[in-house]
PDB file of C-alpha atoms in Angstrom:
ATOM      1  CA  MET A  14     156.407  54.383  62.999  1.00  0.00           C
ATOM      2  CA  LEU A  15     156.639  55.166  66.250  1.00  0.00           C
ATOM      3  CA  LYS A  16     156.832  52.274  67.188  1.00  0.00           C
ATOM      4  CA  GLY A  17     159.914  51.196  65.881  1.00  0.00           C
ATOM      5  CA  PHE A  18     161.662  54.744  66.895  1.00  0.00           C
ATOM      6  CA  LYS A  19     160.428  53.744  69.975  1.00  0.00           C
ATOM      7  CA  GLU A  20     162.489  50.563  70.601  1.00  0.00           C
ATOM      8  CA  PHE A  21     165.800  52.319  68.701  1.00  0.00           C
ATOM      9  CA  ILE A  22     165.910  54.514  71.430  1.00  0.00           C
ATOM     10  CA  ALA A  23     164.751  51.955  74.349  1.00  0.00           C
ATOM     11  CA  ARG A  24     167.587  49.978  73.190  1.00  0.00           C
ATOM     12  CA  GLY A  25     170.479  50.318  75.351  1.00  0.00           C
ATOM     13  CA  ASN A  26     173.832  51.053  73.688  1.00  0.00           C
ATOM     14  CA  VAL A  27     171.066  54.238  72.281  1.00  0.00           C
ATOM     15  CA  VAL A  28     170.118  54.821  75.917  1.00  0.00           C
ATOM     16  CA  GLU A  29     173.858  54.348  77.493  1.00  0.00           C
ATOM     17  CA  MET A  30     175.441  56.897  74.572  1.00  0.00           C
ATOM     18  CA  ALA A  31     172.702  59.572  75.218  1.00  0.00           C
ATOM     19  CA  VAL A  32     174.160  59.808  78.807  1.00  0.00           C
ATOM     20  CA  GLY A  33     178.254  59.495  78.117  1.00  0.00           C
ATOM     21  CA  VAL A  34     177.485  62.840  75.640  1.00  0.00           C
ATOM     22  CA  ILE A  35     175.499  64.270  78.612  1.00  0.00           C
ATOM     23  CA  ILE A  36     177.923  63.690  80.950  1.00  0.00           C
ATOM     24  CA  GLY A  37     180.963  64.635  78.872  1.00  0.00           C
ATOM     25  CA  ASN A  38     179.512  67.850  77.549  1.00  0.00           C
ATOM     26  CA  ALA A  39     179.239  68.456  81.181  1.00  0.00           C
ATOM     27  CA  PHE A  40     182.692  67.078  82.103  1.00  0.00           C
ATOM     28  CA  LYS A  41     183.952  69.863  79.199  1.00  0.00           C
ATOM     29  CA  GLY A  42     183.363  72.696  81.039  1.00  0.00           C
ATOM     30  CA  ILE A  43     185.367  71.023  83.660  1.00  0.00           C
ATOM     31  CA  VAL A  44     188.594  70.368  81.552  1.00  0.00           C
ATOM     32  CA  ASP A  45     188.009  73.521  79.745  1.00  0.00           C
ATOM     33  CA  GLU A  46     188.772  75.458  83.532  1.00  0.00           C
ATOM     34  CA  LEU A  47     191.878  73.248  83.895  1.00  0.00           C
ATOM     35  CA  VAL A  48     192.820  74.138  81.443  1.00  0.00           C
ATOM     36  CA  THR A  49     191.570  77.393  81.013  1.00  0.00           C
ATOM     37  CA  ASP A  50     192.662  79.111  84.774  1.00  0.00           C
ATOM     38  CA  ILE A  51     195.450  76.235  85.506  1.00  0.00           C
ATOM     39  CA  LEU A  52     197.558  75.097  82.759  1.00  0.00           C
ATOM     40  CA  ASN A  53     197.516  77.965  80.931  1.00  0.00           C
ATOM     41  CA  PRO A  54     198.192  80.384  83.182  1.00  0.00           C
ATOM     42  CA  ALA A  55     201.336  77.836  84.194  1.00  0.00           C
ATOM     43  CA  ILE A  56     202.563  78.191  80.924  1.00  0.00           C
ATOM     44  CA  GLY A  57     202.347  81.754  80.762  1.00  0.00           C
ATOM     45  CA  ALA A  58     204.411  81.962  83.649  1.00  0.00           C
ATOM     46  CA  LEU A  59     207.074  79.468  81.973  1.00  0.00           C
ATOM     47  CA  PHE A  60     206.435  81.619  78.531  1.00  0.00           C
ATOM     48  CA  GLY A  61     205.490  84.741  78.581  1.00  0.00           C
ATOM     49  CA  LYS A  62     202.077  84.014  77.563  1.00  0.00           C
ATOM     50  CA  ALA A  63     200.140  81.449  77.095  1.00  0.00           C
ATOM     51  CA  ASP A  64     197.787  82.672  74.298  1.00  0.00           C
ATOM     52  CA  PHE A  65     200.354  82.644  70.960  1.00  0.00           C
ATOM     53  CA  SER A  66     197.025  83.741  69.151  1.00  0.00           C
ATOM     54  CA  LYS A  67     199.063  87.396  68.443  1.00  0.00           C
ATOM     55  CA  SER A  68     202.319  86.379  67.900  1.00  0.00           C
ATOM     56  CA  PHE A  69     203.614  84.690  64.312  1.00  0.00           C
ATOM     57  CA  ILE A  70     201.676  86.320  62.507  1.00  0.00           C
ATOM     58  CA  LEU A  71     202.758  86.186  58.329  1.00  0.00           C
ATOM     59  CA  GLN A  72     201.162  88.487  56.544  1.00  0.00           C
ATOM     60  CA  ILE A  73     200.599  88.316  52.558  1.00  0.00           C
ATOM     61  CA  GLY A  74     199.219  91.571  51.060  1.00  0.00           C
ATOM     62  CA  ASP A  75     196.399  91.466  51.885  1.00  0.00           C
ATOM     63  CA  SER A  76     195.497  88.173  53.713  1.00  0.00           C
ATOM     64  CA  GLN A  77     196.532  86.952  57.431  1.00  0.00           C
ATOM     65  CA  LEU A  78     198.507  82.836  57.496  1.00  0.00           C
ATOM     66  CA  LEU A  79     197.875  83.163  61.920  1.00  0.00           C
ATOM     67  CA  PHE A  80     200.060  80.443  62.602  1.00  0.00           C
ATOM     68  CA  GLY A  81     200.094  81.449  66.211  1.00  0.00           C
ATOM     69  CA  ALA A  82     196.652  80.035  67.096  1.00  0.00           C
ATOM     70  CA  LEU A  83     197.126  76.964  65.334  1.00  0.00           C
ATOM     71  CA  LEU A  84     199.590  77.068  68.233  1.00  0.00           C
ATOM     72  CA  THR A  85     197.265  77.962  70.653  1.00  0.00           C
ATOM     73  CA  ALA A  86     195.139  75.133  69.273  1.00  0.00           C
ATOM     74  CA  ILE A  87     197.379  72.447  69.124  1.00  0.00           C
ATOM     75  CA  ILE A  88     199.548  73.813  72.787  1.00  0.00           C
ATOM     76  CA  ASN A  89     195.463  74.092  74.516  1.00  0.00           C
ATOM     77  CA  PHE A  90     195.002  70.183  72.540  1.00  0.00           C
ATOM     78  CA  VAL A  91     198.113  68.810  74.066  1.00  0.00           C
ATOM     79  CA  LEU A  92     197.360  70.507  77.196  1.00  0.00           C
ATOM     80  CA  ILE A  93     193.143  68.843  77.148  1.00  0.00           C
ATOM     81  CA  ALA A  94     194.272  65.021  76.302  1.00  0.00           C
ATOM     82  CA  PHE A  95     197.171  65.710  79.045  1.00  0.00           C
ATOM     83  CA  ALA A  96     194.546  66.724  81.311  1.00  0.00           C
ATOM     84  CA  VAL A  97     192.038  63.588  80.221  1.00  0.00           C
ATOM     85  CA  TYR A  98     195.133  61.211  80.445  1.00  0.00           C
ATOM     86  CA  PHE A  99     196.090  61.852  83.700  1.00  0.00           C
ATOM     87  CA  PHE A 100     193.558  63.359  85.756  1.00  0.00           C
ATOM     88  CA  ILE A 101     190.206  60.448  84.043  1.00  0.00           C
ATOM     89  CA  VAL A 102     192.197  57.091  82.033  1.00  0.00           C
ATOM     90  CA  VAL A 103     195.118  56.855  84.286  1.00  0.00           C
ATOM     91  CA  PRO A 104     192.887  56.108  87.392  1.00  0.00           C
ATOM     92  CA  MET A 105     189.570  54.371  85.912  1.00  0.00           C
ATOM     93  CA  ASN A 106     192.570  52.071  84.335  1.00  0.00           C
ATOM     94  CA  TYR A 107     194.083  51.387  88.154  1.00  0.00           C
ATOM     95  CA  PHE A 108     190.654  50.924  89.850  1.00  0.00           C
ATOM     96  CA  ALA A 109     189.785  48.663  87.039  1.00  0.00           C
ATOM     97  CA  LYS A 110     192.767  46.833  87.330  1.00  0.00           C
ATOM     98  CA  MET A 111     192.020  46.624  91.049  1.00  0.00           C
ATOM     99  CA  ARG A 112     188.857  45.060  90.969  1.00  0.00           C
ATOM    100  CA  LYS A 113     190.074  42.910  88.288  1.00  0.00           C
ATOM    101  CA  LYS A 114     192.217  40.975  91.071  1.00  0.00           C
ATOM    102  CA  ALA A 115     190.018  41.058  93.989  1.00  0.00           C
ATOM    103  CA  GLU A 116     187.563  39.583  91.402  1.00  0.00           C
ATOM    104  CA  ASP A 117     190.851  36.919  90.597  1.00  0.00           C
ATOM    105  CA  ALA A 118     191.389  37.292  94.300  1.00  0.00           C
ATOM    106  CA  ALA A 119     187.115  35.937  95.503  1.00  0.00           C
ATOM    107  CA  PRO A 120     187.263  31.710  95.724  1.00  0.00           C
ATOM    108  CA  LYS A 121     185.369  30.823  92.142  1.00  0.00           C
ATOM    109  CA  GLU A 122     182.012  29.338  93.550  1.00  0.00           C
ATOM    110  CA  VAL A 123     181.924  25.357  92.084  1.00  0.00           C
ATOM    111  CA  SER A 124     178.770  23.102  90.645  1.00  0.00           C
ATOM    112  CA  GLU A 125     177.768  20.493  92.332  1.00  0.00           C
ATOM    113  CA  GLU A 126     178.219  19.032  88.863  1.00  0.00           C
ATOM    114  CA  VAL A 127     182.884  19.899  89.159  1.00  0.00           C
ATOM    115  CA  GLN A 128     182.444  18.485  92.422  1.00  0.00           C
ATOM    116  CA  LEU A 129     180.593  15.196  92.031  1.00  0.00           C
ATOM    117  CA  LEU A 130     182.530  14.583  88.635  1.00  0.00           C
ATOM    118  CA  THR A 131     186.245  15.762  90.357  1.00  0.00           C
ATOM    119  CA  GLU A 132     185.231  13.179  93.796  1.00  0.00           C
ATOM    120  CA  ILE A 133     184.512  11.174  90.425  1.00  0.00           C
ATOM    121  CA  ARG A 134     188.130  10.957  89.100  1.00  0.00           C
ATOM    122  CA  ASP A 135     189.483  11.432  92.531  1.00  0.00           C
ATOM    123  CA  ALA A 136     188.370   7.472  93.178  1.00  0.00           C
ATOM    124  CA  LEU A 137     188.859   6.505  89.923  1.00  0.00           C
ATOM    125  CA  ALA A 138     193.358   7.668  90.521  1.00  0.00           C
ATOM    126  CA  LYS A 139     192.775   5.627  93.958  1.00  0.00           C
ATOM    127  CA  GLY A 140     191.724   2.498  91.726  1.00  0.00           C
ATOM    128  CA  ASP A 141     188.233   2.737  94.588  1.00  0.00           C
ATOM    129  CA  ARG A 142     185.144   0.322  92.596  1.00  0.00           C
ATOM    130  CA  ALA A 143     182.375   1.155  95.368  1.00  0.00           C
TER     131      ALA A 143
END
């Protein structure tokens, strides 16, 4: 039973996923600080406040519908998505494109068999029967 568990854990996908979760959790702090300390104050400067959780409250009897809290959560989601896209996805796509260009520009090595077959083809095309 432990042997199977060890094989499962030792698989590359599980280890890579675990590393991704750990790094993602650490990166969450950076994104949270970006939203909390940079983007939310910018929204606050534009709209007067960045937290709408105490606004847009609908009172129905003893219950409250907190539309402002929902609006704040939606704004935070959009800001996080914006930050992740422009600070992570766009640069990674740029570097992937640059790496692909470098790989495409590098001369491809031709095997000996392909070189020999090319020479035979060219000789046959010329009509050499040597």
